[in-house]
Each structure stands twice: as C-alpha cells, then as structure tokens.
Short mmCIF file of C-alpha atoms in Angstrom, two decimals:
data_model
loop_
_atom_site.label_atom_id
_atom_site.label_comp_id
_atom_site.label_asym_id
_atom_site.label_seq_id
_atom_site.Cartn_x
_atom_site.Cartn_y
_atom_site.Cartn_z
CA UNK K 30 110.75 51.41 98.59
CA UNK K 31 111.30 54.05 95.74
CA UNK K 32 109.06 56.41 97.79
CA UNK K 33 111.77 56.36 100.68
CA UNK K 34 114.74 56.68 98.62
CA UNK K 35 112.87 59.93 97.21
CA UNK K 36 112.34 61.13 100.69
CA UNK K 37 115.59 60.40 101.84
CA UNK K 38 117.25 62.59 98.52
CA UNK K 39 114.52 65.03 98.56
CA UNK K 40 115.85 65.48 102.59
CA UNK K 41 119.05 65.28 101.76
CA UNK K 42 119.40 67.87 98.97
CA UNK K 43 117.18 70.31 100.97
CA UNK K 44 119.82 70.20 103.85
CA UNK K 45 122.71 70.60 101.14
CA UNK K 46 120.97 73.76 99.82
CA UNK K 47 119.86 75.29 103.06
CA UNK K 48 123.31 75.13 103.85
CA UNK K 49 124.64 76.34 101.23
CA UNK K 50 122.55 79.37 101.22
CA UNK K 51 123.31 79.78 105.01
CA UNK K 52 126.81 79.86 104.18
CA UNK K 53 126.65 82.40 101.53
CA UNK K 54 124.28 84.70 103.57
CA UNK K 55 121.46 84.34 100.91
CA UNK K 56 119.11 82.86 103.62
CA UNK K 57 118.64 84.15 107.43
CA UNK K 58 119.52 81.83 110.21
CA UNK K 59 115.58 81.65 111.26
CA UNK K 60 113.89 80.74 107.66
CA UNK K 61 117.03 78.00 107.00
CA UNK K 62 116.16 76.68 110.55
CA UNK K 63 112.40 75.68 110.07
CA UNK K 64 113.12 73.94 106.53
CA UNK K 65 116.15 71.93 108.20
CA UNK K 66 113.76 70.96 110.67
CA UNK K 67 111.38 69.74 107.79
CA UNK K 68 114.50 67.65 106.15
CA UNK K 69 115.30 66.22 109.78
CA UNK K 70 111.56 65.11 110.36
CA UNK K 71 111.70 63.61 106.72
CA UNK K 72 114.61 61.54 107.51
CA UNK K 73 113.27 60.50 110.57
CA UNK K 74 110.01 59.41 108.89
CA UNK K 75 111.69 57.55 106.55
CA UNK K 76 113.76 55.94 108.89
CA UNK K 77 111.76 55.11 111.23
CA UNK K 78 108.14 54.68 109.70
CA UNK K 79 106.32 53.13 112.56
CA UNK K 80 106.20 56.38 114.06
CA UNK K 81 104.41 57.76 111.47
CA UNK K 82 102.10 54.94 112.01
CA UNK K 83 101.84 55.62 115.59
CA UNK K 84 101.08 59.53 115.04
CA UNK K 85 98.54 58.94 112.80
CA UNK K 86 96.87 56.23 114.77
CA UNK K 87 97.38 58.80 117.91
CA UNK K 88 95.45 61.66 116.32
CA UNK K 89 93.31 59.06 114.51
CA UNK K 90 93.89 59.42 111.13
CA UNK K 91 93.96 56.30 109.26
CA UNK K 92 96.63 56.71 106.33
CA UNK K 93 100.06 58.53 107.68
CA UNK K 94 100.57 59.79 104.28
CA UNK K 95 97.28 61.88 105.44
CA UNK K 96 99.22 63.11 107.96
CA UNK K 97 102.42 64.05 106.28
CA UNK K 98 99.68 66.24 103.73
CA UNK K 99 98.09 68.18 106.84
CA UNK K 100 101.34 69.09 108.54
CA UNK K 101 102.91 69.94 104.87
CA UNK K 102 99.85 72.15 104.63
CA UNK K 103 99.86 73.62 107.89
CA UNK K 104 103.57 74.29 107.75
CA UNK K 105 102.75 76.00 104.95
CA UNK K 106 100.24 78.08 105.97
CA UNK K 107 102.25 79.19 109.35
CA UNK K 108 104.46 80.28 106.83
CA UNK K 109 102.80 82.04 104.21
CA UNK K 110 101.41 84.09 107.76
CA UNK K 111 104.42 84.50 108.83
CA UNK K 112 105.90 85.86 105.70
CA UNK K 113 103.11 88.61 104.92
CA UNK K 114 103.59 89.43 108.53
CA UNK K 115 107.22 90.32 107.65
CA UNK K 116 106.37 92.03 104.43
CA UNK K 117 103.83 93.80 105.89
CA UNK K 118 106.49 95.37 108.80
CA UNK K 119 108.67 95.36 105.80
CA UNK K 120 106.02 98.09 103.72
CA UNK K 121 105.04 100.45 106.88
CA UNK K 122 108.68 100.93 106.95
CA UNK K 123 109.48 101.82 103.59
CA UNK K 124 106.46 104.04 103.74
CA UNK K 125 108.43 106.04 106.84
CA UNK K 126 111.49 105.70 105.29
CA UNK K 127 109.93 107.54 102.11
CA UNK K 128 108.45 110.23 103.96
CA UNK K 129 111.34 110.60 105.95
CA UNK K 130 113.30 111.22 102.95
CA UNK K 131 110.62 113.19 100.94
CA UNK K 132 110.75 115.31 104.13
CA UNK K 133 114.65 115.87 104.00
CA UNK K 134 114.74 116.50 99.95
CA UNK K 135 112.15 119.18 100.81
CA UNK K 136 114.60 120.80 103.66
CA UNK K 137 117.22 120.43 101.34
CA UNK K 138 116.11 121.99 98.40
CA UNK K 139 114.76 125.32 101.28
CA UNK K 140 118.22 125.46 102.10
CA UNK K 141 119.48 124.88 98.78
CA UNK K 142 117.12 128.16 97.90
CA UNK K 143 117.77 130.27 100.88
CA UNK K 144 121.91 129.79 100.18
CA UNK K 145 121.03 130.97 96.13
CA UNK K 146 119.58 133.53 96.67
CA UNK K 147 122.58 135.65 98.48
CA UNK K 148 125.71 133.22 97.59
CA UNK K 149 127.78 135.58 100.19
CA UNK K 150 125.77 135.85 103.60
CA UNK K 151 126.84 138.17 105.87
CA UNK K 152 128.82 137.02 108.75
CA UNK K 153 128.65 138.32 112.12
CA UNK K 154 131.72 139.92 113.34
CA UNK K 155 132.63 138.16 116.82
CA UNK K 156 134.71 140.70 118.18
CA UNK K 157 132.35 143.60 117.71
CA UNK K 158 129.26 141.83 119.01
CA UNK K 159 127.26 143.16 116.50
CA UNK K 160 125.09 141.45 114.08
CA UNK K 161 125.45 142.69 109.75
CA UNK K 162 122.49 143.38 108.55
#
C-alpha cells in the first residue's frame, strides 16, 4: 500500500512541476508533454493495477513491476536519442552561426580598413557625371 501512495505523490508532484515549468516557459510544450504522459500512466497504474497485470501477462512477463522497469528504461533511452539528436542539430548550427559571424567580423574589419585609410573619400559629383579620382 505504501508503494501506491509513493506512486500516486511521485505522479502527482511531477504534474505540479511540469506545470509549473510550462507556465513559466522554462520547459517546451513537447518535453513537458511526454513526462505528463508518464505521471498520467502512473496514476492509472496505480489506480487501476489489474491492468498492469494484464500487460504483463499479455507480453508475457511474469512480474508487472518488470514491466514498469523496461518501459522506464526504454522511455529513457527514446529520450536520451532524442535529446543528442537535438543537441546535435543544436552544434552544426552554432558551428554556421560561428562562421557566419567570423565571416562578417572579417568584412567588417576590410571595411573598417578601407574607410581608415582615406577618412574623406571622394564623392562623385552627380551633376557633372564625372567620377573624382
């Protein structure tokens, strides 16, 4: 019985905190989504442990608890893929966005050089149609 009020808080306080940091914008709609899912599916475990039972027996493992630790794990493990997929996206454009900038600095500092070196360029004269210089 202790084990259920433990799932039941454990659920409860994940749903409080995801939230939370849904409504302060410190988690994205799609990460807060798949661990209110989790909290949901715990309650409904708890609540209703037969089908637990009946999963288990379905896929024919004999303890449900040996269930609950091979979904845990592969929710897990779709996550950690999912997450160094991000990160990875996440590094190739950093990488552009620091040779984009690298790229600009270097513009920059030509122009920066060019203007230097003769602070008063000449201007061409519109009305004569000539070019100084």
């Amino acid at each position: 019985m202790t084990g259920y009020v433990f799932a039941v808080v454990g659920a409860l306080v994940t749903l409080a905190i995801m939230v939370e940091m849904l409504r302060r914008r410190r988690l994205r709609e799609k990460y807060a989504a798949l661990w209110i899912t989790v909290a949901v599916l715990v309650l409904v475990g708890v609540g209703f442990p037969h089908l637990l039972e009946r999963a288990a027996a379905l896929v024919g493992i004999t303890l449900p608890i040996n269930l609950v630790f091979f979904v845990a794990l592969l929710l897990l493990l779709v996550v950690c893929v999912q997450l160094s997929a991000e990160v990875s996206t996440l590094e190739h454009e950093n990488q552009t966005l620091a040779e984009e900038i690298a790229l600009l600095r270097n513009r920059v500092e030509r122009l920066e050089r060019r203007a230097g070196e003769d602070p008063n360029p000449p201007v061409a004269d519109p009305s004569s149609g000539r070019n100084p210089g």
